[in-house]
Amino acid sequence: NVTTLSIAGCSALRQLHLAANPVSSAVCDQWFIDLDAAVTGPVTGADFFYPSAARTSASDGAWASLVAKGFVMWPF
């Protein structure tokens, strides 16, 4: 179920297509926090499509870190 989906420890994820899903802000923010913790270094070809209305400032640090690591963010 996407409303409780955890991506903790998923260090190999490079394509996340989670936009337009009915998730809470807490779940959406946690996706960024968990992915940032799992992915250690530079990546290429990494895209993250997410529901923009669900993300809050709670994940700003993780979001920026993922961008610095090479993720392209696609808010929808």
Short mmCIF file of C-alpha atoms in Angstrom, two decimals:
data_model
loop_
_atom_site.label_atom_id
_atom_site.label_comp_id
_atom_site.label_asym_id
_atom_site.label_seq_id
_atom_site.Cartn_x
_atom_site.Cartn_y
_atom_site.Cartn_z
CA ASN A 1 0.00 0.00 0.00
CA VAL A 2 1.56 3.28 -1.10
CA THR A 3 0.03 5.20 1.81
CA THR A 4 2.38 3.35 4.18
CA LEU A 5 5.24 2.63 1.77
CA SER A 6 8.69 2.74 3.33
CA ILE A 7 11.83 3.05 1.23
CA ALA A 8 14.20 2.82 4.19
CA GLY A 9 17.43 1.09 3.24
CA CYS A 10 16.70 1.16 -0.50
CA SER A 11 20.11 2.46 -1.56
CA ALA A 12 19.84 1.23 -5.15
CA LEU A 13 16.67 3.14 -6.06
CA ARG A 14 17.22 5.47 -8.99
CA GLN A 15 13.71 5.81 -10.43
CA LEU A 16 10.85 6.61 -8.07
CA HIS A 17 7.47 7.30 -9.64
CA LEU A 18 5.30 8.16 -6.66
CA ALA A 19 3.54 11.28 -7.95
CA ALA A 20 -0.22 11.72 -7.63
CA ASN A 21 -0.49 9.25 -4.77
CA PRO A 22 -2.75 10.00 -1.80
CA VAL A 23 -0.11 9.98 0.94
CA SER A 24 0.23 12.00 4.10
CA SER A 25 2.92 14.63 4.46
CA ALA A 26 4.59 12.48 7.11
CA VAL A 27 4.92 9.55 4.69
CA CYS A 28 6.07 11.74 1.80
CA ASP A 29 8.68 13.53 3.91
CA GLN A 30 9.92 10.22 5.25
CA TRP A 31 10.54 8.96 1.69
CA PHE A 32 13.10 11.73 1.20
CA ILE A 33 14.65 11.32 4.63
CA ASP A 34 14.99 7.53 4.26
CA LEU A 35 16.30 7.67 0.71
CA ASP A 36 18.86 10.30 1.63
CA ALA A 37 20.06 8.14 4.52
CA ALA A 38 20.34 5.07 2.25
CA VAL A 39 22.05 6.65 -0.78
CA THR A 40 25.65 7.47 0.06
CA GLY A 41 27.20 8.97 -3.00
CA PRO A 42 26.82 10.49 -6.41
CA VAL A 43 24.21 8.91 -8.65
CA THR A 44 23.35 9.30 -12.32
CA GLY A 45 20.05 8.82 -14.06
CA ALA A 46 18.15 9.24 -10.80
CA ASP A 47 14.62 10.70 -10.93
CA PHE A 48 12.12 11.14 -8.13
CA PHE A 49 8.51 11.93 -9.08
CA TYR A 50 6.51 12.83 -5.98
CA PRO A 51 3.24 14.47 -4.90
CA SER A 52 4.31 18.09 -4.39
CA ALA A 53 1.34 18.96 -2.18
CA ALA A 54 2.37 16.29 0.32
CA ARG A 55 6.02 17.32 0.83
CA THR A 56 6.74 19.81 3.61
CA SER A 57 9.76 21.68 4.94
CA ALA A 58 10.43 18.73 7.25
CA SER A 59 12.21 17.03 4.36
CA ASP A 60 14.02 20.11 2.98
CA GLY A 61 17.45 18.95 4.17
CA ALA A 62 17.06 15.46 2.73
CA TRP A 63 15.58 16.83 -0.52
CA ALA A 64 18.54 19.19 -1.01
CA SER A 65 21.01 16.44 -0.15
CA LEU A 66 19.47 14.10 -2.72
CA VAL A 67 19.68 16.82 -5.37
CA ALA A 68 23.35 17.33 -4.48
CA LYS A 69 23.87 13.57 -4.87
CA GLY A 70 22.43 13.70 -8.39
CA PHE A 71 18.68 13.11 -8.07
CA VAL A 72 16.41 15.15 -10.34
CA MET A 73 13.19 16.03 -8.51
CA TRP A 74 9.88 16.08 -10.31
CA PRO A 75 7.04 17.52 -8.18
CA PHE A 76 3.52 16.76 -9.41
#
